[in-house]
Short mmCIF file of C-alpha atoms in Angstrom, two decimals:
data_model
loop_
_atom_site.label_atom_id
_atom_site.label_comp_id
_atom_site.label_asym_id
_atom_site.label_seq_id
_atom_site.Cartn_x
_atom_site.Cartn_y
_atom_site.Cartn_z
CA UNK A 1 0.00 0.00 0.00
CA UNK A 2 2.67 2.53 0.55
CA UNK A 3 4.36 1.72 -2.74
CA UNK A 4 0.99 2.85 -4.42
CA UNK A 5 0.73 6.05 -2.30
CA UNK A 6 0.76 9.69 -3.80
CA UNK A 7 4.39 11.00 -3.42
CA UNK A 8 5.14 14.65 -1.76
CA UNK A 9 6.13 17.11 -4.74
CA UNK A 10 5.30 18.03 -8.32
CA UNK A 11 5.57 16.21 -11.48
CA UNK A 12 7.67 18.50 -12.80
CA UNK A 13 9.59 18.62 -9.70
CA UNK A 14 10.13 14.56 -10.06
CA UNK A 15 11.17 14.99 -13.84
CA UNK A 16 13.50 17.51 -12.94
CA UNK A 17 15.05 16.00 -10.20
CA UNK A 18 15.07 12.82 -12.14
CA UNK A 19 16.98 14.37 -15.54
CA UNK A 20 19.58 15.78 -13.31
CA UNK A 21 20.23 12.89 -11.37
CA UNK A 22 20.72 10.75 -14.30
CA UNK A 23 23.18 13.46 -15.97
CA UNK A 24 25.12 12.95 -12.84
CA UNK A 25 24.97 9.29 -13.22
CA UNK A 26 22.60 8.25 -10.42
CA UNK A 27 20.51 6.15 -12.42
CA UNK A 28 18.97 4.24 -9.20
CA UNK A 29 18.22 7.69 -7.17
CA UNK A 30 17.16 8.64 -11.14
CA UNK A 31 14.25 5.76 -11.70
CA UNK A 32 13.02 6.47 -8.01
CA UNK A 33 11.70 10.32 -9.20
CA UNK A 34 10.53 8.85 -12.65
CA UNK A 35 8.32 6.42 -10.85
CA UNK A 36 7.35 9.00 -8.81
CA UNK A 37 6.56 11.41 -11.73
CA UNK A 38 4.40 8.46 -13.39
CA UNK A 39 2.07 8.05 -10.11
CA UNK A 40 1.45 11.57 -10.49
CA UNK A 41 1.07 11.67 -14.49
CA UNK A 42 0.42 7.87 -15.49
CA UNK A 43 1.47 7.20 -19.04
CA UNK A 44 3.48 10.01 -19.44
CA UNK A 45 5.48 9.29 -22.66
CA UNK A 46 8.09 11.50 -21.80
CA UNK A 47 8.43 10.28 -18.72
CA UNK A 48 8.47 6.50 -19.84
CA UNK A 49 11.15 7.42 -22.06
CA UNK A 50 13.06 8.80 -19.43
CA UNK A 51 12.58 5.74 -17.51
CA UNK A 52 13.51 3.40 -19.89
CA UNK A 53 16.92 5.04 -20.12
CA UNK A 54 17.10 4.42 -16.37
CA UNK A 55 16.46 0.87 -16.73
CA UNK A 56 18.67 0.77 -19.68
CA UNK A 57 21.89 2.19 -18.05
CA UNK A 58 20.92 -0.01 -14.84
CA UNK A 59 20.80 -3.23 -16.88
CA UNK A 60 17.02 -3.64 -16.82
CA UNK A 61 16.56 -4.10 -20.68
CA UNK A 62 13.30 -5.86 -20.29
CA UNK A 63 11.60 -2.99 -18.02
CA UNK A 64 13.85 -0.51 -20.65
CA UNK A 65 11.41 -2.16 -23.62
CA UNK A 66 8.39 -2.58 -21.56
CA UNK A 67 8.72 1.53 -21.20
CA UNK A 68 9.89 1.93 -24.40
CA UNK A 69 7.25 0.02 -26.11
CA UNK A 70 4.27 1.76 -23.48
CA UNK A 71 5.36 5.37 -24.54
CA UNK A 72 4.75 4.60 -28.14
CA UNK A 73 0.81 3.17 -27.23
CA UNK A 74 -0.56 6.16 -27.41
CA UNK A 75 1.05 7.75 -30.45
CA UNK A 76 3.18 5.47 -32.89
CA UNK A 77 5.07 8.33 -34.42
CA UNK A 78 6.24 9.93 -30.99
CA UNK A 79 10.18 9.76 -32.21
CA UNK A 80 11.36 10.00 -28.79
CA UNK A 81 9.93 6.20 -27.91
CA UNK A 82 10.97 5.04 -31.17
CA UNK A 83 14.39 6.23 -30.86
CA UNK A 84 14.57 4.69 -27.01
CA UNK A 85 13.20 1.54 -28.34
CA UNK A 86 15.76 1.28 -31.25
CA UNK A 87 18.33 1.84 -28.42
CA UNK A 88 17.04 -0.75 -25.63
CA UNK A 89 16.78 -3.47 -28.86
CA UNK A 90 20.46 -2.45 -29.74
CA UNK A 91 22.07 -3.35 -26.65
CA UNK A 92 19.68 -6.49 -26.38
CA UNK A 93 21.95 -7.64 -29.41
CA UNK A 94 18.95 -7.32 -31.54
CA UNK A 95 20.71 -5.52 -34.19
CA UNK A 96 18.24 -6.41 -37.47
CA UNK A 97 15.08 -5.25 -35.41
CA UNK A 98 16.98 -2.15 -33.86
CA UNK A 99 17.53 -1.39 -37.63
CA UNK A 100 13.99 -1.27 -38.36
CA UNK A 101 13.03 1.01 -35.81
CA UNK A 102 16.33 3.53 -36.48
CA UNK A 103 14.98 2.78 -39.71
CA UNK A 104 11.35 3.80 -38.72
CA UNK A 105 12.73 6.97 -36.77
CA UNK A 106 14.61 8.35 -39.61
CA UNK A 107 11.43 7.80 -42.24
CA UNK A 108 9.39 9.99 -39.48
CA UNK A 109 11.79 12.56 -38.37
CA UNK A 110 15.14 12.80 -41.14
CA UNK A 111 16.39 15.74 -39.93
CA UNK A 112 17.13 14.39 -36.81
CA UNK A 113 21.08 12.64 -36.86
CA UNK A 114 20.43 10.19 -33.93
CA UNK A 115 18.45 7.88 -36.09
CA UNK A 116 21.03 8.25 -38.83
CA UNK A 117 23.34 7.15 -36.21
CA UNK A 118 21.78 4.50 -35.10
CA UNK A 119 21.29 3.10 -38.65
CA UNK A 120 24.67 3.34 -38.87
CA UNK A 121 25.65 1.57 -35.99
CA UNK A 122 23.42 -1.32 -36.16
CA UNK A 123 24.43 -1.83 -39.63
CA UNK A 124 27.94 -2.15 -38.84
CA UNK A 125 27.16 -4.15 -35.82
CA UNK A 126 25.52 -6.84 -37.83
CA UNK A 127 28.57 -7.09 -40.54
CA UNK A 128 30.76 -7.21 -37.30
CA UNK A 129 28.40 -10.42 -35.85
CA UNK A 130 27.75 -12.27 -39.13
CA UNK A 131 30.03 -11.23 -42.17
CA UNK A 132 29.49 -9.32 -44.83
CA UNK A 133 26.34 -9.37 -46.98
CA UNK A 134 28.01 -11.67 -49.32
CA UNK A 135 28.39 -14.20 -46.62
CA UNK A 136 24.84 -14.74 -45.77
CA UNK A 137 23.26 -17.86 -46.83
CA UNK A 138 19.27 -18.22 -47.06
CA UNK A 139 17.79 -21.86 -47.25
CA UNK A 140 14.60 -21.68 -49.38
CA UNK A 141 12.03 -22.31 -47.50
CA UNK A 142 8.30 -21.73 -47.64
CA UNK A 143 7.90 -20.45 -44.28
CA UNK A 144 11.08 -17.96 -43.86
CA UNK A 145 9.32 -14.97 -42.61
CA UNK A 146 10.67 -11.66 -40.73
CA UNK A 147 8.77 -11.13 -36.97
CA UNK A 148 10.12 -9.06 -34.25
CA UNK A 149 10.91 -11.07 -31.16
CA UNK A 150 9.50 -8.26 -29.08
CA UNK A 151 6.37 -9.02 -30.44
CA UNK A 152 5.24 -6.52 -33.19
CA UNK A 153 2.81 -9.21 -34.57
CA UNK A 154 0.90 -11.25 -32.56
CA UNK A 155 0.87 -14.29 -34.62
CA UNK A 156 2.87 -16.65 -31.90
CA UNK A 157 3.27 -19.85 -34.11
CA UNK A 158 5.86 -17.85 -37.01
CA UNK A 159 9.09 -17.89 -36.90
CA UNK A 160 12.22 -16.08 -38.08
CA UNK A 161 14.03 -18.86 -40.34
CA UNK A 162 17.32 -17.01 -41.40
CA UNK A 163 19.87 -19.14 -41.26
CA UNK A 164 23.67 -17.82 -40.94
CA UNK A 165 26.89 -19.97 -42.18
CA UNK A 166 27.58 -21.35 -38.84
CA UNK A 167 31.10 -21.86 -39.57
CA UNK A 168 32.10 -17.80 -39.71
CA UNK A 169 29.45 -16.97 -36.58
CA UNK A 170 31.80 -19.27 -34.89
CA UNK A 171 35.09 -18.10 -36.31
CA UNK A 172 34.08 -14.96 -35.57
CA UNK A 173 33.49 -16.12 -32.13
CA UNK A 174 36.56 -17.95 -32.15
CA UNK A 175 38.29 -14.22 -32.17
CA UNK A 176 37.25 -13.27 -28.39
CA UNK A 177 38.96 -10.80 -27.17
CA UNK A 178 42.20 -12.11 -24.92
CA UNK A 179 44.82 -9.41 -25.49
CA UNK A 180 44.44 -7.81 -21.80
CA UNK A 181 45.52 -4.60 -23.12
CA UNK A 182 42.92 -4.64 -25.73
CA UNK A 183 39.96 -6.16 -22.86
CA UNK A 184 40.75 -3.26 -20.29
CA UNK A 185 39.86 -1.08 -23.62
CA UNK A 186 36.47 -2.61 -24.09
CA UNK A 187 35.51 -3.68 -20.28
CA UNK A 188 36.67 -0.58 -18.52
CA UNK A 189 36.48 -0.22 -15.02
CA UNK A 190 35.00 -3.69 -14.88
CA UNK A 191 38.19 -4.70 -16.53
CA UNK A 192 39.15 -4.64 -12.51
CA UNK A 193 36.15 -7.20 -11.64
CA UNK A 194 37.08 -9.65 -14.25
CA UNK A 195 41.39 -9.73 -13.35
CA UNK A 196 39.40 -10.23 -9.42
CA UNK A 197 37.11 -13.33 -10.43
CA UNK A 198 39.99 -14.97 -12.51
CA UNK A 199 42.13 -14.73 -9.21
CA UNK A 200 39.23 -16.24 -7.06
CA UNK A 201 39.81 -19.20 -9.20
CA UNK A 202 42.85 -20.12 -8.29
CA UNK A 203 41.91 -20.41 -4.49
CA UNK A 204 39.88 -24.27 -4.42
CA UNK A 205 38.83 -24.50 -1.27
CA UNK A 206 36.54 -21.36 -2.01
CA UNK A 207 35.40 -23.01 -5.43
CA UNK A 208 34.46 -25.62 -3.44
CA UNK A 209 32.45 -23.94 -0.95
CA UNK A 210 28.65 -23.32 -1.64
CA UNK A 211 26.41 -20.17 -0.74
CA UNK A 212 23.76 -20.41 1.96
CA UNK A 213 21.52 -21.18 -0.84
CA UNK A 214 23.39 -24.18 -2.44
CA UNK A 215 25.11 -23.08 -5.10
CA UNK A 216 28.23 -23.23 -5.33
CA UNK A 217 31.03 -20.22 -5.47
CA UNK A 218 32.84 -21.99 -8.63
CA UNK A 219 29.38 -21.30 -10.37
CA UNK A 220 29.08 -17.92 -9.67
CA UNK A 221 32.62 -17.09 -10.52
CA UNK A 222 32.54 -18.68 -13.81
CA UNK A 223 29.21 -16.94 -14.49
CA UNK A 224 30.67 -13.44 -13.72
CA UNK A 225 33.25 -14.10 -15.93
CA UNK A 226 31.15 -15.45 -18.51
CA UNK A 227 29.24 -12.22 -18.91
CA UNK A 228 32.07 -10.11 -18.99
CA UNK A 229 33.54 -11.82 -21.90
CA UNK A 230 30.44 -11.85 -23.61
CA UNK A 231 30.27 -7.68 -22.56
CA UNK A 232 33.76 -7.32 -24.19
CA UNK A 233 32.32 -9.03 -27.40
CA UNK A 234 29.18 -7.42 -27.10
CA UNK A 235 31.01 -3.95 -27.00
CA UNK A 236 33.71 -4.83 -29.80
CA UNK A 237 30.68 -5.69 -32.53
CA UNK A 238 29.28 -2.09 -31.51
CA UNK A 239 32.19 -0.04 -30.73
CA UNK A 240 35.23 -1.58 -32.09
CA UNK A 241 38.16 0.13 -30.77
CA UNK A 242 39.53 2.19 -33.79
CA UNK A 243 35.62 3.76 -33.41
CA UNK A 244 36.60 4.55 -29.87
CA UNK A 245 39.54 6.61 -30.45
CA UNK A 246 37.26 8.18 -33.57
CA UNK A 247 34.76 9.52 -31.04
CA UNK A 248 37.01 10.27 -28.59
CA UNK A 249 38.68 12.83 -30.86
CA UNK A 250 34.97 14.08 -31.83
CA UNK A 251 34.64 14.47 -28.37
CA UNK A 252 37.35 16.82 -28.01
CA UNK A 253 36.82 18.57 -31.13
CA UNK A 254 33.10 19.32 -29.51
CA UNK A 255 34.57 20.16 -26.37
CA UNK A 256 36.15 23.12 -27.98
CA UNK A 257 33.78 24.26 -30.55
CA UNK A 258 31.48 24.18 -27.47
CA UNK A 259 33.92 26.62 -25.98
CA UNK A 260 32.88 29.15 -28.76
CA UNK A 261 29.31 29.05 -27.85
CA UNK A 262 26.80 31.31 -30.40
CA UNK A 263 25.45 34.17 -28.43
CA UNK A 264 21.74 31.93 -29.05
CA UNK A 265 23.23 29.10 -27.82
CA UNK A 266 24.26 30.72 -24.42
CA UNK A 267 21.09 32.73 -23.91
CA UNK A 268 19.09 29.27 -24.38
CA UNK A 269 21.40 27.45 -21.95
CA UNK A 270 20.87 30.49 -19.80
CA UNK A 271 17.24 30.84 -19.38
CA UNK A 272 16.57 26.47 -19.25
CA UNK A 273 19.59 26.65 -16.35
CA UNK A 274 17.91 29.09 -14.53
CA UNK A 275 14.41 27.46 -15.09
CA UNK A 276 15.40 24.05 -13.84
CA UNK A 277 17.23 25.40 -10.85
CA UNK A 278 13.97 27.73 -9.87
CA UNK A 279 11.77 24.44 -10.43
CA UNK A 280 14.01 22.21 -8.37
CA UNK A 281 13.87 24.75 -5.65
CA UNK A 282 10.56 25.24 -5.88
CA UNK A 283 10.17 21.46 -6.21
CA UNK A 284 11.75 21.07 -2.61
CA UNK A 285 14.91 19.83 -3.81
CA UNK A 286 17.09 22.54 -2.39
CA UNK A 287 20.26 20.67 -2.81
CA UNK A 288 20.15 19.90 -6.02
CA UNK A 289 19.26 23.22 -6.99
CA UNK A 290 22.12 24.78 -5.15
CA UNK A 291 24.58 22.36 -6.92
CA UNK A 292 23.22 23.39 -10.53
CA UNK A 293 23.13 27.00 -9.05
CA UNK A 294 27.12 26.67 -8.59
CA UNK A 295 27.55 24.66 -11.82
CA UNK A 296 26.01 27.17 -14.00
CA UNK A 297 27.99 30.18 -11.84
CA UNK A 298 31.52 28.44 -12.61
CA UNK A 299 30.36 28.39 -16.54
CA UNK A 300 29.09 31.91 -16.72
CA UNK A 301 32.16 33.17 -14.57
CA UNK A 302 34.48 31.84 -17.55
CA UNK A 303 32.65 33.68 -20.28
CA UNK A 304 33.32 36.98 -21.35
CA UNK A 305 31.31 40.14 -21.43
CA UNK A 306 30.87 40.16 -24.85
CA UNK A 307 29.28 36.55 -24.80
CA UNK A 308 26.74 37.61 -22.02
CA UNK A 309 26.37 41.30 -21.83
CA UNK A 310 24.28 40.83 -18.51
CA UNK A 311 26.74 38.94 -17.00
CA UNK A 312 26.97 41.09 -13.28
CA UNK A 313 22.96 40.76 -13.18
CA UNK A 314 23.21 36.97 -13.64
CA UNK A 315 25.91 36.48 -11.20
CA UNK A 316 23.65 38.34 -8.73
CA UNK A 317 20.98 35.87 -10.02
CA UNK A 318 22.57 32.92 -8.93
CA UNK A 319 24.10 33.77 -5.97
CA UNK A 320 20.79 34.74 -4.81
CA UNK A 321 19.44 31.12 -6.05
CA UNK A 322 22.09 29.43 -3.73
CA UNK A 323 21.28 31.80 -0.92
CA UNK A 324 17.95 30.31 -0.82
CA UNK A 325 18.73 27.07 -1.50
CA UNK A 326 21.48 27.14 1.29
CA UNK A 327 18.52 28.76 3.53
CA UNK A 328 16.54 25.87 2.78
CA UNK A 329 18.87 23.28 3.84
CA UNK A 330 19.53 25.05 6.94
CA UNK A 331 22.77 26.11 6.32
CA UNK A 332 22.39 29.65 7.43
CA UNK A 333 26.45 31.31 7.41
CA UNK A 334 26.69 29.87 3.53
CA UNK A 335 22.79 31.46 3.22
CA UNK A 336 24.28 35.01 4.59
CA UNK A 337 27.62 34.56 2.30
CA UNK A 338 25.57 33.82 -0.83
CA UNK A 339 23.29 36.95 0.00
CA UNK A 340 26.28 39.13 0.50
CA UNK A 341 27.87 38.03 -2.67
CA UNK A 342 24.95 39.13 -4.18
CA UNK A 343 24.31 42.18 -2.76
CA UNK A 344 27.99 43.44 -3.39
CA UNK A 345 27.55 42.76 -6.95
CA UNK A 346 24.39 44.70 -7.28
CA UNK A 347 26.08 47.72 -5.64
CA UNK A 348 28.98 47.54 -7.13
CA UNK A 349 26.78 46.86 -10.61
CA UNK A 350 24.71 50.15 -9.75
CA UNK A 351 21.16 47.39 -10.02
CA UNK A 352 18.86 48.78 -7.81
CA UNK A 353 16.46 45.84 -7.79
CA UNK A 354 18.98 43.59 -7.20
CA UNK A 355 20.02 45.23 -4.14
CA UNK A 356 16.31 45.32 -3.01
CA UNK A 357 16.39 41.86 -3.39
CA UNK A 358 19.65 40.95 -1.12
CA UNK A 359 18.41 43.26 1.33
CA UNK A 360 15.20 41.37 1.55
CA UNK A 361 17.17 37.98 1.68
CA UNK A 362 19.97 38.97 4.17
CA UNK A 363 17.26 39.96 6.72
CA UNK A 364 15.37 36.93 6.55
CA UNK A 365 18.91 34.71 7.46
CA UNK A 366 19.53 37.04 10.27
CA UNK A 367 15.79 37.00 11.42
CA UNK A 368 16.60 32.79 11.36
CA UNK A 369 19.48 33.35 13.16
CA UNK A 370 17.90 34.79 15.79
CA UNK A 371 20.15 38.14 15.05
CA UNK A 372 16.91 40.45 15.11
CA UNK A 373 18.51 44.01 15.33
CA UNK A 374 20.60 43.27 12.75
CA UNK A 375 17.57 41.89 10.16
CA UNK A 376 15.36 45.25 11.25
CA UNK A 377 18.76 47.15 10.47
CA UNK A 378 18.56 45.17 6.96
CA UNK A 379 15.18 45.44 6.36
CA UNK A 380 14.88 49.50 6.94
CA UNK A 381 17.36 50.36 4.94
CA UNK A 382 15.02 48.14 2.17
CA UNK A 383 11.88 50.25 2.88
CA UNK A 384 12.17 53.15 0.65
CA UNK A 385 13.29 50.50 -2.41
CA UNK A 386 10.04 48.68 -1.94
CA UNK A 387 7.89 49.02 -5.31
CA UNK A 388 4.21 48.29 -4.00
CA UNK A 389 1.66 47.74 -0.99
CA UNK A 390 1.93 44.00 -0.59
CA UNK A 391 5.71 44.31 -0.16
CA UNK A 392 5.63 47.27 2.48
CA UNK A 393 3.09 44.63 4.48
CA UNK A 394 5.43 41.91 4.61
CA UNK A 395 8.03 44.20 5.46
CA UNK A 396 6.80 45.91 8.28
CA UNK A 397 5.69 42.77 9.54
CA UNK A 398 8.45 40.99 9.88
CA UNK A 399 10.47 43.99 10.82
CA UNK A 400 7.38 44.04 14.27
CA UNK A 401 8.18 40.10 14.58
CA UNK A 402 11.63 41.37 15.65
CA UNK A 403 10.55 43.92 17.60
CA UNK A 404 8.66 41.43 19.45
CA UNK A 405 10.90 38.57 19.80
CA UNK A 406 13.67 41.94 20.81
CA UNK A 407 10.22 42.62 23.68
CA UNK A 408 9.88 45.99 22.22
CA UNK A 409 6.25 46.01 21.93
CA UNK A 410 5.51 49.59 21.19
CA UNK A 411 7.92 49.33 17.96
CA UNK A 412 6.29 46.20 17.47
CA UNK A 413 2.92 47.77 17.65
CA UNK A 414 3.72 50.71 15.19
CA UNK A 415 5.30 48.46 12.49
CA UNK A 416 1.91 46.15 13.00
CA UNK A 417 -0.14 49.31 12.42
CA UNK A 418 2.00 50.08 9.40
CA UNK A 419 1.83 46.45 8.05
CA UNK A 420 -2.00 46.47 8.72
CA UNK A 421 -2.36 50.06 6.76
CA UNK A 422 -0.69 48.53 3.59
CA UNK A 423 -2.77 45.15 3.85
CA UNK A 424 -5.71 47.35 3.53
CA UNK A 425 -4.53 49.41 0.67
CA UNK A 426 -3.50 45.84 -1.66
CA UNK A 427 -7.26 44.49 0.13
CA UNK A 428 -5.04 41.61 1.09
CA UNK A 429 -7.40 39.41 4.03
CA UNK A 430 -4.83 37.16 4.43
CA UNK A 431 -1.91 40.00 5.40
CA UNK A 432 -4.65 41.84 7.03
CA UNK A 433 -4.92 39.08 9.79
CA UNK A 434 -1.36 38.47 10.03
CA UNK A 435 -1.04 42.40 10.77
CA UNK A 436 -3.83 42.69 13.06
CA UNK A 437 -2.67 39.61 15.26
CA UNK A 438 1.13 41.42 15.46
CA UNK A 439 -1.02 44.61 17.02
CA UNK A 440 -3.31 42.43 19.26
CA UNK A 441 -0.15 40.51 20.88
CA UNK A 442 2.27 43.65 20.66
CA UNK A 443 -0.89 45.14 23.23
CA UNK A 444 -1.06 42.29 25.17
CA UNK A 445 2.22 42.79 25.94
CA UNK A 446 1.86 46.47 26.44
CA UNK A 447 -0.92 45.67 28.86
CA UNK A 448 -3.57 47.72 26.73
CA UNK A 449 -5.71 44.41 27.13
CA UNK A 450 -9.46 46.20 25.72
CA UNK A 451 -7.75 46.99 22.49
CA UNK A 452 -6.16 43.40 22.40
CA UNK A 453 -9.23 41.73 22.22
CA UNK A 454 -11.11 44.08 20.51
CA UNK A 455 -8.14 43.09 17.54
CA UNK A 456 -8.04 39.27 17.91
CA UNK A 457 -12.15 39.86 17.61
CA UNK A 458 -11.01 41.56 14.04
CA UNK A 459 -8.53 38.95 12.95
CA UNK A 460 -11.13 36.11 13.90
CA UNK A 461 -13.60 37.20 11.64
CA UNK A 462 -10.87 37.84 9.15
CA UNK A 463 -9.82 33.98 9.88
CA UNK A 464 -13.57 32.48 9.18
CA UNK A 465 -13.52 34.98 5.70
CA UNK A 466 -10.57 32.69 4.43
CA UNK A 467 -11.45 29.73 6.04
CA UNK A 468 -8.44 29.69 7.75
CA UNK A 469 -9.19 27.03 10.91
CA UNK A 470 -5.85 26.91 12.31
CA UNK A 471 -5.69 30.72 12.67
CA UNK A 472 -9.41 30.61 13.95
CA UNK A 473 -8.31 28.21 17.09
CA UNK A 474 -4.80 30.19 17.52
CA UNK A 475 -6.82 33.50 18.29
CA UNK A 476 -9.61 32.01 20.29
#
């Protein structure tokens, strides 16, 4: 039952959280906010897609298809699910069906170079595995037919009937990879693993031991190590190694054209930065939006003026993101830091607005530290910079909160006044009965009891106009 409960948060919160945790290569923390996402939004195809890559990286290729194959139910032509299913059928070894659907991709959407990619690939894949085209021999048969084994028709009893010359399948097999320079190439960091398992095997009283559930340690070890060889084939039919040293050159060569960013570029990567680190805030993942906050600050620190012309306002921007982020998290000297940073900037910039802003922010991390003469100090020098009613209310507010918690109640009762005037300008109820409590407890404590309750009176009707129970019990 509590695997089927609603989550806490937003969809888009989940499928933010979820894209940048699989950029940083936490595909298990990654598939937790997807499934999240999809009990808010089920059948998302976006999401299913997004998913699917999860399962993919994790291993999962039958969950990966399953995805794959559910975010294409609804709409046949959605690229994004074909593309994903291409993929998950690729590293299934399915090469001639992952063909079909790069294949299908490319037919619906040519101008997009994945698909073209993936043609590629799978096409050289399939020489790599059987031969060239010239090596393929076809018995003649009546019922040689061409099904997908992930079911794209549903007639069970056909079958595919293409038969390969055996003898270069297994010459090709023959071939396995056993130069360990060349397998550390192709296995990687689980090059490690396999050196491990081959050393196990030398010690026989452990390969003649058995688990708790019977089976013995000889069989697992030989398993392991039969995976990873077939992994180091696997990878050598679809990225031989002269194609790794190919893209890793690409890689560099993009690396530095990426350095020379079009001014379009960097104003998109700009505005979808600062979007997904205001939506992962707002989706109460402070963290991770503090982490993209610094990300994006070391990038646009290493640009020039010329490439962002705003550059001193965006700085301010994202310091002001961490700030609240850090505020968030509780972490209230690298909250006040952040703050600062901004508000230095924005001086320093001449951005009036900006230094509203760290004003604002800088009082509320002193209020939180309990530092309250030094958040009224703050806040007051912010009053003549505010721009409308409903920001003088919240100011004068919480600069009487202080004044209270400071057990200065006739300060505290002015600024209540004050907040309470502005309230009624904007015709804000709810502001209006956080005001007129502040007046009714700043009397209270100045003894001026009639005038107390003839206040709470005024904010309990206030708190049955918004329905507001909570408040309604508080004042009674």
């Amino acid at each position: 039952a509590a695997a089927d409960s609603v989550p806490i948060g937003t969809f888009l919160g989940f499928m933010a959280e979820g894209t940048l945790l699989f950029q940083r290569g936490d595909y298990s923390k990654a598939l937790g906010c997807f499934n999240n996402a999809l009990k808010l939004r089920a059948g998302d195809k976006n999401c299913l897609v997004a998913r699917s890559k999860c399962y993919l990286k994790l291993g999962d290729t039958e969950n990966s298809l399953k995805d794959a194959e559910a975010s294409l139910q609804s709409d046949k032509t959605f690229s994004k699910g074909l593309y994903q299913k291409a993929e998950t059928l690729y590293t299934m070894g399915d090469f001639e069906f992952a063909l079909v659907f790069y294949h299908r991709g490319s037919r619906l959407r040519p101008e997009l170079e994945s698909f073209r990619l993936g043609i590629e690939k799978s096409q050289e894949a399939i020489v790599n595995c059987i031969g060239s085209p010239s090596s393929i021999k076809l018995e003649n048969r009546d019922d040689l037919c061409f099904i997908s084994r992930q079911a794209e028709s549903n007639k069970a009893n056909q079958k595919l009937q293409l038969k390969l010359a055996k003898d270069q399948r297994c010459a090709w097999k023959s071939k396995s990879v056993r130069n360990p320079k060349t397998e550390r190439q192709l296995l990687g960091e689980l090059y490690a693993d396999k050196a491990y398992l081959e050393k196990l095997l030398k010690d026989e009283d452990l390969m003649e031991s058995s688990t708790k559930e019977g089976i013995k340690v000889l069989d697992l070890v030989l398993g392991g190590i039969s995976y990873l060889d077939t992994r180091s084939e696997f990878w050598q039919q679809q990225k031989p190694i002269y194609a790794r040293v190919k893209e890793q050159k690409l890689r560099k060569q993009r690396w530095i054209r990426d350095k020379k960013q079009k001014p379009a570029d960097i104003g998109r990567y700009i505005v979808k930065s600062m979007e997904d680190i205001n939506m992962l805030l707002t989706g109460d993942a402070p963290e991770e939006s503090c982490k993209k906050a610094e990300r994006v600050l070391k990038t646009i620190q290493g640009w020039s003026d010329n490439e962002v012309p705003n550059k001193n306002e965006l700085i301010g921007n994202l310091y002001s993101c961490m700030g609240n982020a850090q505020l968030e998290m509780g972490q209230l000297q690298e909250a006040l830091q952040s703050h600062k940073m901004d508000l230095e900037g924005a001086r320093r910039s001449d951005l009036p607005d900006a230094v509203s802003r760290a004003l604002g922010n800088i009082g509320r991390v002193y209020a939180r530290m309990g530092k309250f003469q030094q958040a009224i100090d703050t806040w007051e020098e912010k009053i003549p910079m505010a721009k409308s009613s409903l920001e003088k209310t919240w100011l004068f507010h919480e600069i009487g909160q202080c004044y209270m918690e400071l057990n200065k109640a006739e300060e505290a009762q002015n600024y209540g006044q004050k907040s309470l005037q502005s309230a009624d300008e904007e015709g804000d109820v709810q502001w209006q009965l956080h005001a007129t409590v502040l007046v009714a407890q700043a009397q209270v404590k100045l003894r001026s009891y009639q005038s107390a309750i003839m206040n709470f009176e005024k904010a309990l009707e206030k708190a049955k106009l918004i329905h507001d129970e909570a408040a309604q019990k508080a004042i009674i």
